[in-house]
Every structure is written in structure tokens, then in C-alpha cells.
Tab-separated table of C-alpha atoms and ligand atoms in Angstrom:
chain	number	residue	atom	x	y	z
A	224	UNK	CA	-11.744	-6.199	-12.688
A	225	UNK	CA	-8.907	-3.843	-11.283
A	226	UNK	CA	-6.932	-5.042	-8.017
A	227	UNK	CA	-5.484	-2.472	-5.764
A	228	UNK	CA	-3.120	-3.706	-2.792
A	229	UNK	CA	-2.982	-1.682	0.111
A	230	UNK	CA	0.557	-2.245	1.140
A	231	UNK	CA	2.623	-0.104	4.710
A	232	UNK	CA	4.395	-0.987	7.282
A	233	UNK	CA	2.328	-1.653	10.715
A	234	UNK	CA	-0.524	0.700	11.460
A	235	UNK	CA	0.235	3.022	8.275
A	236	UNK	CA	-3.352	3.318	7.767
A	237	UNK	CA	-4.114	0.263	5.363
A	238	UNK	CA	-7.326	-0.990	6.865
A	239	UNK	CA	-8.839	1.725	7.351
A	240	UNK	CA	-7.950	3.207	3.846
A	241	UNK	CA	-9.347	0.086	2.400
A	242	UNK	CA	-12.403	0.835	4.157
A	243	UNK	CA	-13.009	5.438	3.159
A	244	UNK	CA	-12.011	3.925	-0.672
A	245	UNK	CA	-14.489	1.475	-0.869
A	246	UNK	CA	-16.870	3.740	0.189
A	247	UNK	CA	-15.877	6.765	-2.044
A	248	UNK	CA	-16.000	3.981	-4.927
A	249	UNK	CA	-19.447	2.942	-3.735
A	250	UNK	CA	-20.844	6.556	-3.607
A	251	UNK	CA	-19.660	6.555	-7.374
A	252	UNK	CA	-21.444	3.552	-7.999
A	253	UNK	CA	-18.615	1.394	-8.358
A	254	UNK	CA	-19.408	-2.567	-7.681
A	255	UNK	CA	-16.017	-3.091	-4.719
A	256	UNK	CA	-14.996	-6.453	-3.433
A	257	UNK	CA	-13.302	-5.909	-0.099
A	258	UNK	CA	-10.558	-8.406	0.426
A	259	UNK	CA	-8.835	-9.056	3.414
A	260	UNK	CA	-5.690	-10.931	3.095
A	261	UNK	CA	-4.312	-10.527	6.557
A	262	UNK	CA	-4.729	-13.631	8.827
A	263	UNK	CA	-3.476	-12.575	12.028
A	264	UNK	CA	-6.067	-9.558	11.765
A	265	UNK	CA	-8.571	-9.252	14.778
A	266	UNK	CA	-10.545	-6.757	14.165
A	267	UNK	CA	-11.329	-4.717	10.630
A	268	UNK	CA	-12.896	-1.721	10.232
A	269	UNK	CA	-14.920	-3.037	7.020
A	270	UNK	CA	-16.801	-6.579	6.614
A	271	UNK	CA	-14.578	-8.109	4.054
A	272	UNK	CA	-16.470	-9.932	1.323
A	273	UNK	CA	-14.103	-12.562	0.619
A	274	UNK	CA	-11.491	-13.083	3.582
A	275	UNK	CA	-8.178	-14.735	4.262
A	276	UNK	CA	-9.043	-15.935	7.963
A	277	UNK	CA	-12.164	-18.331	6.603
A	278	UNK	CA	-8.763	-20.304	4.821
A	279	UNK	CA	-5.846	-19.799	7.013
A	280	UNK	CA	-6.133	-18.249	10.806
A	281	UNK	CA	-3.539	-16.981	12.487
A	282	UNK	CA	-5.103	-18.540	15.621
A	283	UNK	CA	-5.565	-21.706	14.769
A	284	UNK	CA	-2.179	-22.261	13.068
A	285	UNK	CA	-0.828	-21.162	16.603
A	286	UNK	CA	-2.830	-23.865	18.316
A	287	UNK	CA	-2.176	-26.556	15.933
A	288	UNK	CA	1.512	-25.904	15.539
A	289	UNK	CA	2.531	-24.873	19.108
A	290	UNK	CA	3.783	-21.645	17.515
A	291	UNK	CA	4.146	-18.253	19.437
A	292	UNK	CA	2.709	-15.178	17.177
A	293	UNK	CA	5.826	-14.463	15.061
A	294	UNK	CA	6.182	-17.584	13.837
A	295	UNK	CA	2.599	-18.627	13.436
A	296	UNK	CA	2.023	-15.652	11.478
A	297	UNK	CA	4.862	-16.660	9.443
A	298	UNK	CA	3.256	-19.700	8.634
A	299	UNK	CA	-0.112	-18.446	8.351
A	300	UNK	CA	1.606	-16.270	5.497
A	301	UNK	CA	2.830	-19.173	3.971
A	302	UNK	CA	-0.485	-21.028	3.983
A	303	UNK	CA	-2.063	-18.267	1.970
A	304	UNK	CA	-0.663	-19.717	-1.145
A	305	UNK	CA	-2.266	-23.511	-0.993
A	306	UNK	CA	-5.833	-21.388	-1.107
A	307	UNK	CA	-5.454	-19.134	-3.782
A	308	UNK	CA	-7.051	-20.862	-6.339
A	309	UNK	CA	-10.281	-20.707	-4.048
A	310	UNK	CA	-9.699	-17.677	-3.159
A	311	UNK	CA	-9.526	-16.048	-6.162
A	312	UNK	CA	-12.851	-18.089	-7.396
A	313	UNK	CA	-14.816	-16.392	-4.518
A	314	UNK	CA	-13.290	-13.015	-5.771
A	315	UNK	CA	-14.600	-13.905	-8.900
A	316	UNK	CA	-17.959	-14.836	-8.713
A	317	UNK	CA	-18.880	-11.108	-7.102
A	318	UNK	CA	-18.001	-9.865	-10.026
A	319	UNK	CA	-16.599	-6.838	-8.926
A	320	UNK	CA	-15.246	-3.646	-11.039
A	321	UNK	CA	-12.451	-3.039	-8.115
A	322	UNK	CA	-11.079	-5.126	-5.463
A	323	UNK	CA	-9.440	-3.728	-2.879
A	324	UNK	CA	-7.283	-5.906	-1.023
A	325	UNK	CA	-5.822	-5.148	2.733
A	326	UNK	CA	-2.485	-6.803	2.915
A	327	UNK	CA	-0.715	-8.047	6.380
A	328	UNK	CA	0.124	-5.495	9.542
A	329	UNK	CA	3.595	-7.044	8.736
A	330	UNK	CA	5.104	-5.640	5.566
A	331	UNK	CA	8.031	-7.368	5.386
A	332	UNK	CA	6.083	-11.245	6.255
A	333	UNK	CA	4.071	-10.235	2.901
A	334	UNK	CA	6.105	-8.565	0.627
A	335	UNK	CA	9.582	-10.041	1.326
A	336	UNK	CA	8.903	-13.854	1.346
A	337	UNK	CA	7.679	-15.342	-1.217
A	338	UNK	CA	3.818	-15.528	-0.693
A	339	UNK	CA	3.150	-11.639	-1.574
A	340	UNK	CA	4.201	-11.788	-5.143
A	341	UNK	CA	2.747	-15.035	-5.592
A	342	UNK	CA	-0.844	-13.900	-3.832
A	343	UNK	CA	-0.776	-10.544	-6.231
A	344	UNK	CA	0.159	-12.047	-8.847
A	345	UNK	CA	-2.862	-14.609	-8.894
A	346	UNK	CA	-5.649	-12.769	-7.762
A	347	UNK	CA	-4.575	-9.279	-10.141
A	348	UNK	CA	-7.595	-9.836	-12.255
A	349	UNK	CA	-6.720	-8.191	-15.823
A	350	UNK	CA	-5.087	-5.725	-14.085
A	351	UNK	CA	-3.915	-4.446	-10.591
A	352	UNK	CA	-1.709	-1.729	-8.671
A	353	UNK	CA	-0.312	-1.339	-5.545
A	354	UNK	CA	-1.130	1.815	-3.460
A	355	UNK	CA	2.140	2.007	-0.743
A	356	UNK	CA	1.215	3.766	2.512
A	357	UNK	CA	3.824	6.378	3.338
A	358	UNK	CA	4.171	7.053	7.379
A	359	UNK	CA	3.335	10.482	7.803
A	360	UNK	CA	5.453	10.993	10.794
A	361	UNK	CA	8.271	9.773	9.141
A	362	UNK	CA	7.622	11.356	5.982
A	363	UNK	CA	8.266	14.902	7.586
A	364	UNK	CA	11.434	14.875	7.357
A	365	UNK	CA	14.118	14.752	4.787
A	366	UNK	CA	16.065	11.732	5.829
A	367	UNK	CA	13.213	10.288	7.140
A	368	UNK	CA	11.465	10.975	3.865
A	369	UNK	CA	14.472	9.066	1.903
A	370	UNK	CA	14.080	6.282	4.125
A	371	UNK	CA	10.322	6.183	3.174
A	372	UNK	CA	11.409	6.184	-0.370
A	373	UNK	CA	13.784	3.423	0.258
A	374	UNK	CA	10.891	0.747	1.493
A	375	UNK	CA	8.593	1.911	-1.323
A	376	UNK	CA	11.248	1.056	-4.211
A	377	UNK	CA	12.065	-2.055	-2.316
A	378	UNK	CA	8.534	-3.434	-2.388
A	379	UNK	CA	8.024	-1.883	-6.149
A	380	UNK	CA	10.913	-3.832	-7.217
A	381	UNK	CA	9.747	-6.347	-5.322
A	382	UNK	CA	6.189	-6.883	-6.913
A	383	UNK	CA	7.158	-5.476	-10.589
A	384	UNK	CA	3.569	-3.972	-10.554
A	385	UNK	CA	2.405	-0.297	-10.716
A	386	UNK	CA	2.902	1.762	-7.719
A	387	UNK	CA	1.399	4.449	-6.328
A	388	UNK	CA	2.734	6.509	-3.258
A	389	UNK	CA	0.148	7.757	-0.725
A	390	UNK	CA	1.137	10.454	2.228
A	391	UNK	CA	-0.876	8.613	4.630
A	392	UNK	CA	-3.456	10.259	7.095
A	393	UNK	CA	-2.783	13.914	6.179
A	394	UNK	CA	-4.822	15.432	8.265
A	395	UNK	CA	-2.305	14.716	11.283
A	396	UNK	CA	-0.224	17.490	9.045
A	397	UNK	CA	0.053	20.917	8.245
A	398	UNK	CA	-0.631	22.558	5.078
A	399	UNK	CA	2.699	23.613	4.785
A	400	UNK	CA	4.111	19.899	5.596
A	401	UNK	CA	2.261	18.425	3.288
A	402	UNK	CA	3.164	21.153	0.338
A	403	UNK	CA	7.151	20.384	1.208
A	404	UNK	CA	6.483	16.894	0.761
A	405	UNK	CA	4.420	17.052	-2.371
A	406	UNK	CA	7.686	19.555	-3.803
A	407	UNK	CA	10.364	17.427	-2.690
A	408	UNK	CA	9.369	14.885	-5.392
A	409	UNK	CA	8.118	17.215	-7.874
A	410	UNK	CA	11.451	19.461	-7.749
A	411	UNK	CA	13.982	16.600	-6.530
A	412	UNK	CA	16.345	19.797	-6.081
A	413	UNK	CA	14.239	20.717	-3.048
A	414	UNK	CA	14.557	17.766	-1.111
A	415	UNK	CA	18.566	17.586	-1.962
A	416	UNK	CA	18.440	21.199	-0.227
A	417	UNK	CA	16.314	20.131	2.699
A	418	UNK	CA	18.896	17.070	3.235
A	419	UNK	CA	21.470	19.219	2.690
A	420	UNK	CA	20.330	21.688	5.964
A	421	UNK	CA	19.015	18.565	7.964
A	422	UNK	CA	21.668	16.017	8.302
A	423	UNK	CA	25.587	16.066	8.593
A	424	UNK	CA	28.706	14.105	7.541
A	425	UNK	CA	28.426	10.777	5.968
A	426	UNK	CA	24.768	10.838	6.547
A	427	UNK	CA	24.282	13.830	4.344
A	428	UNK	CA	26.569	12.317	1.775
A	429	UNK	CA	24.448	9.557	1.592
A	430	UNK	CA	21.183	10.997	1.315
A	431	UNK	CA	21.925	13.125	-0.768
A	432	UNK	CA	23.280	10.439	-3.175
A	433	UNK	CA	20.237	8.558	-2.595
A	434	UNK	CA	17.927	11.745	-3.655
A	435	UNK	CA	19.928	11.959	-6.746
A	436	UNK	CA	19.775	7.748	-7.291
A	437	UNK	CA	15.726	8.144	-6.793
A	438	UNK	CA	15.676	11.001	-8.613
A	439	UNK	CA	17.282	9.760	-11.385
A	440	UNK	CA	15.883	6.227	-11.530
A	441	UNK	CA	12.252	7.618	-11.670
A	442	UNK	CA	10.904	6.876	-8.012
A	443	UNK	CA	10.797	10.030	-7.038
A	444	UNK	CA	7.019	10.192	-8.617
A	445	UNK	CA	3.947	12.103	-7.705
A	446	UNK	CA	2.715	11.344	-4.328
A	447	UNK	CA	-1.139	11.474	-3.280
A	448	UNK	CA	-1.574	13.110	0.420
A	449	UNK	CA	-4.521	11.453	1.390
A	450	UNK	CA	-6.733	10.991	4.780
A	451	UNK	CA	-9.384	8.430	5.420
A	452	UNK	CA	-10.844	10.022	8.099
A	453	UNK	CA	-11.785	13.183	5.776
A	454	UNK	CA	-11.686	11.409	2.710
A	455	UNK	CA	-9.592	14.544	1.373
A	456	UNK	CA	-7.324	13.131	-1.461
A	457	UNK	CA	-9.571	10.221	-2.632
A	458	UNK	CA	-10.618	11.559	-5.778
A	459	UNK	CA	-7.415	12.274	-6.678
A	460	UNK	CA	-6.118	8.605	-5.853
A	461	UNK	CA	-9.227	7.271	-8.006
A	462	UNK	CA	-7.725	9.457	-10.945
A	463	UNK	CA	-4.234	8.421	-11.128
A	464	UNK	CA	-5.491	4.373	-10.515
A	465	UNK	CA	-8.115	5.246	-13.703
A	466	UNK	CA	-4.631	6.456	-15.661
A	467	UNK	CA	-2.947	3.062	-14.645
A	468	UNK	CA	-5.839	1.393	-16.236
A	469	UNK	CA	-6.387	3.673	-18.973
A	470	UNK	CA	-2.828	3.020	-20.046
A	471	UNK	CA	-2.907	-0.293	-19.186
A	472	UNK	CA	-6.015	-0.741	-21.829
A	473	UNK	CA	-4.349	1.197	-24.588
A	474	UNK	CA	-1.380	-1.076	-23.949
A	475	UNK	CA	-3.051	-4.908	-24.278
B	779	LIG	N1	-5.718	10.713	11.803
B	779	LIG	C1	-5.831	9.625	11.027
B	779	LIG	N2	-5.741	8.414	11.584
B	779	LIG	C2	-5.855	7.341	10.775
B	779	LIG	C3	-6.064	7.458	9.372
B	779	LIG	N3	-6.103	6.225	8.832
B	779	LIG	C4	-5.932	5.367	9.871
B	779	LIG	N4	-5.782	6.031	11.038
B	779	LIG	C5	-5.567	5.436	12.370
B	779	LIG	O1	-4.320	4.738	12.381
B	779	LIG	C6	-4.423	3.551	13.160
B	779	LIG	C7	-4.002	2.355	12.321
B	779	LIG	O2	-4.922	2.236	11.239
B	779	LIG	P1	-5.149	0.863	10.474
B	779	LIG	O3	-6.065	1.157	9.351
B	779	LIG	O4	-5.528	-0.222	11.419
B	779	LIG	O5	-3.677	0.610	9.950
B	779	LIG	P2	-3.119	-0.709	9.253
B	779	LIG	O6	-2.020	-0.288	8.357
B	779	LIG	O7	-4.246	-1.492	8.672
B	779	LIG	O8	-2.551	-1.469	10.540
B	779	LIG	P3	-1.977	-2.980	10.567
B	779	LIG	O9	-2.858	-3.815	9.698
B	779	LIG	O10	-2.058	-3.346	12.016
B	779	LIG	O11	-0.592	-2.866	10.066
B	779	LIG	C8	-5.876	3.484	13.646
B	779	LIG	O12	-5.928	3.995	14.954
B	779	LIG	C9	-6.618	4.384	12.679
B	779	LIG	O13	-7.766	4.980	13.248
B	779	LIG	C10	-6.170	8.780	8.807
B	779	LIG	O14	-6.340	9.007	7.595
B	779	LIG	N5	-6.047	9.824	9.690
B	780	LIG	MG1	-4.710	-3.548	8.896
């Protein structure tokens, strides 16, 4: 059993990419469990085989607490943990080659208290990644692209588990966006050039001495364009999770 998280800030794409995966794994007749571990969630574009909401609703935790939606989804984040035991049974008994698991809308409510480490570290399964959602908006420009960078090494260090970066929903690009984006972290000295032309003063200082810190420090790895609504970039998202495991294997 391999666990991938689906991890972005709000509307990156996360659903929905948990959705074109499972059925690009399906069409290569892999067994997927689809996991949703969002409670304040309304509406998914998948049918989740084993879901968050039949343990913890946001809904419900609202009525029963008198909370507004920020902090019932706070605590409905916090609930997740007394369930995991369960939770991870039902996983189980599907016995399921992948699990894909669709995390909260709210990044920073999942990955920055203490339930998200705790959830991914329980339900992993003998092994597990997490695929981060880059903003493609964001990602299309230099300083906007360091930023990106910034939230990805925060959750990776975060979760201690293998990352991968994903240019989310590519097809709202151009060719030649997505080939500057894929070079900046292939030849770091590209993006320290495209900083370098974009911003000014202390700004340009510091990006630039972030590029170097990422480039140096290794997080400045390959990055998969990809696009659900195509499915363009799947396969090559399916190879680099096979490596983790691969390596993984060789490893234990
Ligand atoms: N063009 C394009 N749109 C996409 C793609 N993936 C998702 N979207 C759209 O982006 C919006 C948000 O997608 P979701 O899958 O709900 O994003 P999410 O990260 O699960 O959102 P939250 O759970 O609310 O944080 C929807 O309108 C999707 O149709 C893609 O690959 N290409
Ligand atoms: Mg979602």
C-alpha cells in the first residue's frame, strides 16, 4: 500500500487531482482507495471510499459547539485524530495498492497544527509521499515562484516525508511559461537571473538569497507540470511516485 497526500493551499487543484489520478491509476489497473480527509468539504468531485465527514463533520461540530466556520473547522481538524485508528482500519480492509488522500481546502489548519503529521503519519501504509500543489498563477513569476517554494519547504519540513512538486493545472499556461518554470529549478542560475530583472532593492536581495538557500539546500527539485482536466503530466507523476517507492523498497 502506497499513500499519496494531495496537499495546496485553497482551490490549488487538490480534489480534483485526486480525482484524473485515480482514474489514470484505474485505467492501469491499479486497485485506488480514494480518501477524503477534509471535513468541512461540501461537495467532491470523486465518491470517496473511505471519508473523513462519516467521523467528524464540519457541520455538525458547528451546531454542537456554537462555532462559526473558522473555528469549527479548527476543531473538526482536531477531531480527526480521536478516529484514526478506525479510519485507517476501513483503509485497510479495501486493500488497496494506492491511496490517494485529499487533504483540507485549508493548508495551514492541516499541515501547521498538529493533526496533519499525526493523520499522515498513521494512515502512510508501508510507505507514502506527499504531492504539493503549486499555484500556477503564482508560479509565473519569479518572486512569486520563490514564495511558492517557500510554502512547499515549509510543509516538507513540516511532514519529514517525500515530496513531490506539481505545477498545478497547466493547461491555464503557455508552453513557454511552463518551460521557464520547469528551467528555473533545473538551472537555479535561471531563476537568480529572472529575479534579478523582476524585482528591486531589498526585495531582490532577498530573493535572490533565497534562490541560492533553495538551491543549495536541495529544494529546488524537479517539478511535474501537470493538468487534471487533460490529464497531460500524469504519467510522468506516476513515474517519479514509482521511484519514491522503488527506492524506498531497496532501502527497508
Ligand atoms: N483549468 C484547470 N482547472 C482546474 C484544474 N484542476 C482543478 N481546476 C479547477 O480549480 C478549481 C478548484 O479545484 P479543486 O479541485 O476543488 O481544488 P482544491 O484544492 O481541492 O480546493 P479546496 O479543497 O477548496 O482547497 C475548480 O474550479 C476546478 O475545476 C486543472 O488541472 N485545470
Ligand atoms: Mg478540495
Amino acid at each position: 500500500m502506497f499513500t499519496c497526500f494531495l496537499v495546496g493551499t485553497a482551490g490549488s487543484g487538490k480534489s480534483t487531482l485526486t480525482q484524473a489520478y485515480a482514474n489514470w491509476l484505474t485505467r492501469n489497473q491499479f486497485n485506488v482507495a480514494l480518501v477524503n480527509l477534509d471535513p468541512g468539504v461540501r461537495r467532491l468531485p470523486y465518491a470517496p471510499d473511505v471519508d473523513i465527514r462519516d467521523y467528524v463533520s464540519l457541520e455538525e461540530v458547528m451546531d454542537k459547539y456554537d462555532l462559526g466556520p473558522n473555528g469549527g473547522l479548527i476543531a473538526s481538524i482536531d477531531m480527526m485524530a480521536n478516529y484514526i485508528g478506525e479510519f485507517k482500519e476501513e483503509i485497510e480492509e479495501l486493500k488497496p495498492t494506492y491511496v490517494l488522500a485529499d487533504t483540507p481546502g485549508q493548508l495551514e489548519l492541516f499541515a501547521f497544527r498538529s493533526t496533519g503529521p499525526l493523520v499522515t503519519t498513521a494512515i502512510s501504509g508501508e510507505s507514502s509521499c506527499l504531492v504539493f500543489l503549486m499555484d500556477p498563477l503564482l508560479s509565473r513569476s519569479p518572486t512569486g515562484f520563490v514564495s511558492m517554494l517557500l510554502l512547499s519547504a515549509s510543509v516538507e519540513y513540516r511532514f519529514n516525508l517525500p515530496q513531490i512538486n506539481v505545477l498545478s493545472k497547466a493547461d491555464t499556461l503557455t508552453e513557454d511559461e511552463i518551460e521557464r518554470i520547469v528551467e528555473w529549478v533545473e538551472d537555479p542560475q535561471t531563476l537568480l537571473n529572472a529575479i534579478d530583472q523582476e524585482a528591486t532593492g531589498i526585495r531582490r536581495e532577498i530573493s535572490i538569497n533565497l534562490g541560492e538557500i533553495f538551491a543549495n539546500a536541495g529544494f529546488l527539485r524537479e517539478i511535474i507540470p501537470l493538468s487534471s482536466l487533460t490529464f497531460y503530466g500524469l504519467d510522468n507523476l506516476y513515474a517519479v511516485v514509482e521511484r519514491i517507492y522503488t527506492d524506498r523498497e531497496g532501502f527497508i
